[in-house]
PDB file of C-alpha atoms and ligand atoms in Angstrom:
ATOM      1  CA  MET A 944       6.246   0.618  10.006  1.00 48.00           C
ATOM      2  CA  ALA A 945       5.943  -0.166   6.237  1.00 54.00           C
ATOM      3  CA  ASP A 946       9.736  -0.876   6.382  1.00 61.00           C
ATOM      4  CA  THR A 947       9.222  -3.348   9.144  1.00 60.00           C
ATOM      5  CA  ALA A 948       6.373  -5.097   7.496  1.00 59.00           C
ATOM      6  CA  MET A 949       8.238  -5.199   4.247  1.00 59.00           C
ATOM      7  CA  SER A 950      11.584  -6.795   5.835  1.00 70.00           C
ATOM      8  CA  ALA A 951       9.358  -9.228   7.870  1.00 70.00           C
ATOM      9  CA  GLY A 952       7.718 -10.282   4.443  1.00 87.00           C
ATOM     10  CA  ALA A 953      11.174 -10.532   2.908  1.00 88.00           C
ATOM     11  CA  VAL A 954      12.508 -12.774   5.822  1.00 91.00           C
ATOM     12  CA  ALA A 955       9.550 -14.970   5.548  1.00 94.00           C
ATOM     13  CA  VAL A 956      10.073 -15.439   1.652  1.00 94.00           C
ATOM     14  CA  VAL A 957      13.759 -16.519   2.215  1.00 93.00           C
ATOM     15  CA  LEU A 958      12.743 -18.900   5.108  1.00 95.00           C
ATOM     16  CA  GLN A 959      10.139 -20.398   2.703  1.00 96.00           C
ATOM     17  CA  SER A 960      12.415 -20.513  -0.204  1.00 96.00           C
ATOM     18  CA  VAL A 961      15.266 -22.317   1.751  1.00 94.00           C
ATOM     19  CA  TRP A 962      12.733 -24.686   3.356  1.00 97.00           C
ATOM     20  CA  VAL A 963      11.192 -25.758   0.038  1.00 97.00           C
ATOM     21  CA  MET A 964      14.714 -26.126  -1.606  1.00 97.00           C
ATOM     22  CA  LEU A 965      16.448 -28.180   1.110  1.00 97.00           C
ATOM     23  CA  PRO A 966      15.559 -31.477  -0.417  1.00 98.00           C
ATOM     24  CA  ALA A 967      17.143 -30.339  -3.615  1.00 97.00           C
ATOM     25  CA  TYR A 968      20.231 -28.788  -1.776  1.00 93.00           C
ATOM     26  CA  VAL A 969      21.520 -31.728   0.118  1.00 94.00           C
ATOM     27  CA  PRO A 970      21.821 -34.343  -2.750  1.00 96.00           C
ATOM     28  CA  ASN A 971      24.906 -32.588  -4.274  1.00 91.00           C
ATOM     29  CA  ASN A 972      26.544 -32.394  -0.824  1.00 89.00           C
ATOM     30  CA  LEU A 973      25.597 -35.929   0.107  1.00 95.00           C
ATOM     31  CA  ALA A 974      26.989 -37.289  -3.259  1.00 97.00           C
ATOM     32  CA  VAL A 975      30.379 -35.994  -2.267  1.00 94.00           C
ATOM     33  CA  VAL A 976      30.215 -38.302   0.674  1.00 95.00           C
ATOM     34  CA  THR A 977      28.329 -41.317  -0.758  1.00 97.00           C
ATOM     35  CA  GLY A 978      30.065 -41.026  -4.156  1.00 97.00           C
ATOM     36  CA  GLY A 979      32.771 -43.418  -5.536  1.00 96.00           C
ATOM     37  CA  GLY A 980      32.722 -46.779  -7.390  1.00 97.00           C
ATOM     38  CA  THR A 981      31.145 -47.343 -10.912  1.00 98.00           C
ATOM     39  CA  PRO A 982      30.608 -44.017 -12.958  1.00 98.00           C
ATOM     40  CA  ILE A 983      27.285 -43.567 -14.434  1.00 98.00           C
ATOM     41  CA  ASP A 984      28.730 -43.366 -17.941  1.00 98.00           C
ATOM     42  CA  PHE A 985      30.668 -46.727 -17.295  1.00 98.00           C
ATOM     43  CA  GLY A 986      33.643 -44.951 -18.623  1.00 98.00           C
ATOM     44  CA  ALA A 987      32.050 -44.401 -21.867  1.00 98.00           C
ATOM     45  CA  THR A 988      33.554 -41.593 -24.277  1.00 97.00           C
ATOM     46  CA  TRP A 989      32.035 -39.360 -26.889  1.00 95.00           C
ATOM     47  CA  GLY A 990      34.229 -37.325 -29.244  1.00 91.00           C
ATOM     48  CA  GLY A 991      37.348 -38.024 -27.287  1.00 93.00           C
ATOM     49  CA  GLN A 992      35.732 -36.816 -23.945  1.00 96.00           C
ATOM     50  CA  ARG A 993      34.104 -38.875 -21.320  1.00 98.00           C
ATOM     51  CA  LEU A 994      30.176 -38.826 -21.696  1.00 98.00           C
ATOM     52  CA  LEU A 995      29.975 -37.606 -17.951  1.00 98.00           C
ATOM     53  CA  GLY A 996      33.263 -38.336 -16.100  1.00 98.00           C
ATOM     54  CA  ASP A 997      34.395 -40.071 -12.862  1.00 98.00           C
ATOM     55  CA  GLY A 998      32.751 -37.187 -10.941  1.00 97.00           C
ATOM     56  CA  LYS A 999      29.287 -38.804 -11.615  1.00 98.00           C
ATOM     57  CA  THR A1000      28.825 -42.116  -9.953  1.00 98.00           C
ATOM     58  CA  TRP A1001      25.824 -44.292  -9.365  1.00 98.00           C
ATOM     59  CA  ARG A1002      26.516 -44.334  -5.553  1.00 98.00           C
ATOM     60  CA  GLY A1003      26.762 -40.442  -5.476  1.00 98.00           C
ATOM     61  CA  PHE A1004      23.502 -40.324  -7.473  1.00 98.00           C
ATOM     62  CA  ALA A1005      21.599 -42.797  -5.299  1.00 98.00           C
ATOM     63  CA  GLY A1006      22.978 -41.521  -2.029  1.00 98.00           C
ATOM     64  CA  GLY A1007      21.904 -37.950  -3.045  1.00 98.00           C
ATOM     65  CA  VAL A1008      18.495 -38.935  -3.833  1.00 98.00           C
ATOM     66  CA  ALA A1009      17.868 -41.106  -0.837  1.00 98.00           C
ATOM     67  CA  GLY A1010      19.143 -38.434   1.343  1.00 98.00           C
ATOM     68  CA  GLY A1011      17.090 -35.611  -0.150  1.00 98.00           C
ATOM     69  CA  ALA A1012      13.940 -37.576  -0.049  1.00 98.00           C
ATOM     70  CA  LEU A1013      14.514 -38.612   3.542  1.00 98.00           C
ATOM     71  CA  LEU A1014      15.036 -34.936   4.404  1.00 98.00           C
ATOM     72  CA  ALA A1015      11.806 -34.141   2.766  1.00 98.00           C
ATOM     73  CA  VAL A1016       9.915 -36.663   4.968  1.00 98.00           C
ATOM     74  CA  LEU A1017      11.599 -35.347   8.048  1.00 98.00           C
ATOM     75  CA  LEU A1018      10.763 -31.720   7.118  1.00 98.00           C
ATOM     76  CA  ASP A1019       7.094 -32.841   6.661  1.00 98.00           C
ATOM     77  CA  ALA A1020       7.214 -34.454  10.206  1.00 98.00           C
ATOM     78  CA  VAL A1021       8.357 -31.318  11.812  1.00 98.00           C
ATOM     79  CA  HIS A1022       6.318 -29.094   9.487  1.00 96.00           C
ATOM     80  CA  ALA A1023       3.803 -27.715  12.140  1.00 96.00           C
ATOM     81  CA  THR A1024       6.427 -27.141  14.842  1.00 97.00           C
ATOM     82  CA  ALA A1025       8.894 -25.456  12.364  1.00 97.00           C
ATOM     83  CA  GLY A1026       6.069 -23.145  10.940  1.00 96.00           C
ATOM     84  CA  ALA A1027       4.876 -22.085  14.459  1.00 96.00           C
ATOM     85  CA  THR A1028       8.482 -21.504  15.567  1.00 95.00           C
ATOM     86  CA  LEU A1029       9.337 -19.339  12.532  1.00 94.00           C
ATOM     87  CA  GLY A1030       6.147 -17.751  12.201  1.00 94.00           C
ATOM     88  CA  VAL A1031       5.703 -18.521   8.498  1.00 95.00           C
ATOM     89  CA  ASP A1032       3.723 -20.871   6.306  1.00 94.00           C
ATOM     90  CA  LEU A1033       5.896 -23.691   5.118  1.00 97.00           C
ATOM     91  CA  VAL A1034       5.493 -26.003   2.344  1.00 97.00           C
ATOM     92  CA  ARG A1035       4.558 -29.503   2.766  1.00 98.00           C
ATOM     93  CA  PHE A1036       6.218 -31.908   0.377  1.00 98.00           C
ATOM     94  CA  GLY A1037       4.433 -35.321   0.365  1.00 98.00           C
ATOM     95  CA  PRO A1038       5.876 -38.362  -1.372  1.00 98.00           C
ATOM     96  CA  ALA A1039       6.098 -37.312  -4.860  1.00 98.00           C
ATOM     97  CA  PRO A1040       7.730 -34.023  -4.567  1.00 98.00           C
ATOM     98  CA  ALA A1041      10.019 -35.661  -1.911  1.00 98.00           C
ATOM     99  CA  LEU A1042      11.373 -37.828  -4.530  1.00 98.00           C
ATOM    100  CA  VAL A1043      11.102 -35.629  -7.452  1.00 98.00           C
ATOM    101  CA  LEU A1044      13.041 -32.708  -5.979  1.00 98.00           C
ATOM    102  CA  PRO A1045      16.315 -34.573  -5.184  1.00 98.00           C
ATOM    103  CA  THR A1046      16.027 -36.690  -8.436  1.00 98.00           C
ATOM    104  CA  GLY A1047      15.767 -33.445 -10.446  1.00 98.00           C
ATOM    105  CA  ALA A1048      18.619 -32.016  -8.535  1.00 98.00           C
ATOM    106  CA  MET A1049      20.918 -35.036  -9.346  1.00 98.00           C
ATOM    107  CA  LEU A1050      19.828 -34.965 -13.072  1.00 98.00           C
ATOM    108  CA  GLY A1051      20.584 -31.295 -13.317  1.00 98.00           C
ATOM    109  CA  ASP A1052      24.054 -32.185 -11.991  1.00 98.00           C
ATOM    110  CA  VAL A1053      24.403 -34.805 -14.558  1.00 98.00           C
ATOM    111  CA  VAL A1054      23.191 -32.757 -17.481  1.00 98.00           C
ATOM    112  CA  ALA A1055      25.659 -30.119 -16.497  1.00 98.00           C
ATOM    113  CA  SER A1056      28.568 -32.424 -16.563  1.00 98.00           C
ATOM    114  CA  PHE A1057      27.515 -33.811 -20.067  1.00 98.00           C
ATOM    115  CA  GLY A1058      27.564 -30.229 -21.314  1.00 97.00           C
ATOM    116  CA  LYS A1059      31.085 -29.515 -19.594  1.00 97.00           C
ATOM    117  CA  ARG A1060      32.539 -32.631 -21.166  1.00 98.00           C
ATOM    118  CA  ARG A1061      31.213 -31.494 -24.538  1.00 97.00           C
ATOM    119  CA  ALA A1062      32.774 -28.135 -24.001  1.00 96.00           C
ATOM    120  CA  GLY A1063      36.022 -29.845 -23.241  1.00 95.00           C
ATOM    121  CA  PHE A1064      36.096 -28.956 -19.513  1.00 96.00           C
ATOM    122  CA  ALA A1065      37.992 -31.559 -17.422  1.00 96.00           C
ATOM    123  CA  ARG A1066      36.313 -33.121 -14.478  1.00 96.00           C
ATOM    124  CA  GLY A1067      36.139 -30.774 -11.470  1.00 93.00           C
ATOM    125  CA  ARG A1068      37.066 -27.728 -13.354  1.00 93.00           C
ATOM    126  CA  PRO A1069      34.654 -25.027 -11.944  1.00 89.00           C
ATOM    127  CA  VAL A1070      32.128 -23.353 -14.035  1.00 92.00           C
ATOM    128  CA  PRO A1071      30.724 -20.488 -11.889  1.00 87.00           C
ATOM    129  CA  GLY A1072      26.966 -20.132 -12.167  1.00 88.00           C
ATOM    130  CA  LEU A1073      26.470 -23.540 -13.726  1.00 93.00           C
ATOM    131  CA  ASP A1074      27.887 -25.385 -10.870  1.00 90.00           C
ATOM    132  CA  GLN A1075      25.829 -23.629  -8.427  1.00 88.00           C
ATOM    133  CA  LEU A1076      22.458 -23.483 -10.427  1.00 93.00           C
ATOM    134  CA  ASP A1077      22.281 -26.831 -12.348  1.00 96.00           C
ATOM    135  CA  PHE A1078      20.693 -28.726  -9.525  1.00 96.00           C
ATOM    136  CA  VAL A1079      18.140 -25.864  -8.932  1.00 96.00           C
ATOM    137  CA  GLY A1080      17.219 -25.800 -12.462  1.00 97.00           C
ATOM    138  CA  GLY A1081      16.895 -29.700 -12.494  1.00 98.00           C
ATOM    139  CA  ALA A1082      14.797 -29.702  -9.282  1.00 98.00           C
ATOM    140  CA  LEU A1083      12.415 -26.986 -10.278  1.00 97.00           C
ATOM    141  CA  GLY A1084      12.273 -28.056 -13.983  1.00 98.00           C
ATOM    142  CA  LEU A1085      11.440 -31.789 -13.037  1.00 98.00           C
ATOM    143  CA  ALA A1086       9.015 -30.698 -10.436  1.00 98.00           C
ATOM    144  CA  ALA A1087       7.193 -28.308 -12.865  1.00 98.00           C
ATOM    145  CA  LEU A1088       7.022 -31.382 -15.165  1.00 98.00           C
ATOM    146  CA  LEU A1089       5.949 -34.152 -12.884  1.00 98.00           C
ATOM    147  CA  VAL A1090       4.257 -32.598 -10.024  1.00 98.00           C
ATOM    148  CA  PRO A1091       2.794 -29.279 -11.687  1.00 98.00           C
ATOM    149  CA  ARG A1092       0.043 -28.648  -9.087  1.00 98.00           C
ATOM    150  CA  TRP A1093       2.321 -29.045  -6.161  1.00 98.00           C
ATOM    151  CA  PHE A1094       4.999 -26.807  -7.951  1.00 98.00           C
ATOM    152  CA  ALA A1095       2.286 -24.166  -8.581  1.00 97.00           C
ATOM    153  CA  SER A1096       1.063 -24.105  -5.025  1.00 97.00           C
ATOM    154  CA  ALA A1097       4.479 -24.257  -3.443  1.00 97.00           C
ATOM    155  CA  LEU A1098       6.443 -21.804  -5.260  1.00 96.00           C
ATOM    156  CA  THR A1099       5.742 -18.226  -6.020  1.00 95.00           C
ATOM    157  CA  LEU A1100       7.799 -15.913  -8.413  1.00 95.00           C
ATOM    158  CA  PRO A1101       9.592 -14.067  -5.471  1.00 94.00           C
ATOM    159  CA  MET A1102      10.623 -17.378  -3.997  1.00 95.00           C
ATOM    160  CA  ILE A1103      11.983 -18.448  -7.345  1.00 95.00           C
ATOM    161  CA  VAL A1104      14.001 -15.155  -7.502  1.00 95.00           C
ATOM    162  CA  VAL A1105      15.266 -15.739  -3.956  1.00 94.00           C
ATOM    163  CA  VAL A1106      16.299 -19.356  -4.837  1.00 95.00           C
ATOM    164  CA  VAL A1107      18.328 -18.120  -7.909  1.00 93.00           C
ATOM    165  CA  VAL A1108      20.095 -15.405  -6.041  1.00 91.00           C
ATOM    166  CA  ALA A1109      20.820 -17.146  -2.653  1.00 89.00           C
ATOM    167  CA  THR A1110      21.660 -20.573  -3.862  1.00 88.00           C
ATOM    168  CA  PRO A1111      25.001 -19.882  -5.372  1.00 87.00           C
ATOM    169  CA  LEU A1112      25.893 -18.125  -2.012  1.00 87.00           C
ATOM    170  CA  LEU A1113      24.662 -20.977   0.064  1.00 83.00           C
ATOM    171  CA  HIS A1114      26.403 -23.567  -2.264  1.00 78.00           C
ATOM    172  CA  LEU A1115      29.755 -21.640  -2.110  1.00 82.00           C
ATOM    173  CA  ALA A1116      29.596 -21.583   1.692  1.00 87.00           C
ATOM    174  CA  THR A1117      28.840 -25.311   2.205  1.00 83.00           C
ATOM    175  CA  ASN A1118      31.595 -26.367  -0.497  1.00 81.00           C
ATOM    176  CA  ALA A1119      34.063 -24.265   1.328  1.00 89.00           C
ATOM    177  CA  THR A1120      33.121 -25.965   4.544  1.00 91.00           C
ATOM    178  CA  ALA A1121      33.307 -29.476   2.905  1.00 87.00           C
ATOM    179  CA  TYR A1122      36.730 -28.543   1.567  1.00 90.00           C
ATOM    180  CA  LEU A1123      37.960 -27.369   5.064  1.00 93.00           C
ATOM    181  CA  ALA A1124      36.590 -30.718   6.480  1.00 92.00           C
ATOM    182  CA  GLY A1125      38.733 -32.611   3.958  1.00 90.00           C
ATOM    183  CA  LEU A1126      35.683 -33.944   2.061  1.00 86.00           C
ATOM    184  CA  LYS A1127      36.173 -32.161  -1.042  1.00 83.00           C
ATOM    185  CA  ASP A1128      39.314 -31.431  -3.376  1.00 84.00           C
ATOM    186  CA  GLU A1129      38.475 -27.864  -4.209  1.00 80.00           C
ATOM    187  CA  PRO A1130      36.948 -25.078  -2.020  1.00 82.00           C
ATOM    188  CA  TYR A1131      34.378 -24.124  -4.676  1.00 75.00           C
TER     189      TYR A1131
HETATM  190  N1  LIG B1376      29.684 -37.202  -6.997  1.00 90.79           N
HETATM  191  C1  LIG B1376      29.280 -38.538  -7.274  1.00 90.79           C
HETATM  192  N2  LIG B1376      28.154 -38.828  -7.962  1.00 90.79           N
HETATM  193  C2  LIG B1376      27.299 -37.938  -8.368  1.00 90.79           C
HETATM  194  C3  LIG B1376      27.518 -36.554  -8.114  1.00 90.79           C
HETATM  195  C4  LIG B1376      28.653 -36.196  -7.384  1.00 90.79           C
HETATM  196  O1  LIG B1376      30.040 -39.397  -6.937  1.00 90.79           O
HETATM  197  N3  LIG B1376      26.123 -38.134  -9.107  1.00 90.79           N
HETATM  198  C5  LIG B1376      30.833 -36.903  -6.118  1.00 90.79           C
HETATM  199  C6  LIG B1376      32.010 -37.092  -6.955  1.00 90.79           C
HETATM  200  O2  LIG B1376      33.020 -37.645  -6.105  1.00 90.79           O
HETATM  201  C7  LIG B1376      32.446 -35.728  -7.306  1.00 90.79           C
HETATM  202  C8  LIG B1376      32.004 -34.857  -6.160  1.00 90.79           C
HETATM  203  O3  LIG B1376      30.727 -35.562  -5.828  1.00 90.79           O
HETATM  204  O4  LIG B1376      33.854 -35.605  -7.604  1.00 90.79           O
HETATM  205  C9  LIG B1376      31.536 -33.477  -6.360  1.00 90.79           C
HETATM  206  O5  LIG B1376      30.490 -33.281  -7.274  1.00 90.79           O
HETATM  207  P1  LIG B1376      30.636 -32.364  -8.548  1.00 90.79           P
HETATM  208  O6  LIG B1376      31.296 -31.201  -8.239  1.00 90.79           O
HETATM  209  O7  LIG B1376      29.264 -32.346  -9.289  1.00 90.79           O
HETATM  210  O8  LIG B1376      31.488 -33.213  -9.655  1.00 90.79           O
HETATM  211  P2  LIG B1376      32.988 -32.924 -10.149  1.00 90.79           P
HETATM  212  O9  LIG B1376      33.930 -33.838  -9.695  1.00 90.79           O
HETATM  213  O10 LIG B1376      33.337 -31.542 -10.196  1.00 90.79           O
HETATM  214  O11 LIG B1376      32.767 -33.260 -11.748  1.00 90.79           O
HETATM  215  P3  LIG B1376      32.115 -32.360 -13.005  1.00 90.79           P
HETATM  216  O12 LIG B1376      33.184 -31.654 -13.480  1.00 90.79           O
HETATM  217  O13 LIG B1376      31.597 -33.320 -13.765  1.00 90.79           O
HETATM  218  O14 LIG B1376      31.006 -31.646 -12.302  1.00 90.79           O
HETATM  219 MG1  LIG B1377      32.453 -29.893  -9.364  1.00 90.79          MG
END
């Protein structure tokens, strides 16, 4: 009986974690679809390397933020139904976190590319770990900074642990799917 209670609790934490991170998950994948055109760094270089590279574009950034924010609004709209169906308490986003989470995700991605270029890694070269967690760090970091009270009420330590462990797996699975659909050049 204790086992059942424990696993039911674990399932709830996973569901709550995925729910709260969804507006931070989709921007990366949407940027692949909406991206292209003018790079964020406008082609600027530093130390012989691009500042960010052609993989970071304004359209990708804007599309990712807009899509993530829209998703948060949609999740808020179905909040009661989803919570009742899944049998768990789910987070409400509200306008500020709806914007902050995807913005932080895209900023984390930009900061990671900045670091990769400084380390001499070519655009698109995989950096396992960083590639799967840059947007998590960006989203949670910016939320802690800009909407601290929402952050404290929305996320528990077990949820953050689940997010850090489960996100790389989810990310790899979606990227492999995007690769098979011909949307991405690499399967990772
Ligand atoms: N993308 C974009 N603008 C962004 C983020 C992503 O246009 N702000 C698009 C680009 O087409 C990019 C693709 O999404 O190639 C995949 O994103 P990502 O893997 O983050 O970029 P990489 O091409 O791997 O470049 P980097 O090495 O800088 O991460
Ligand atoms: Mg990449």
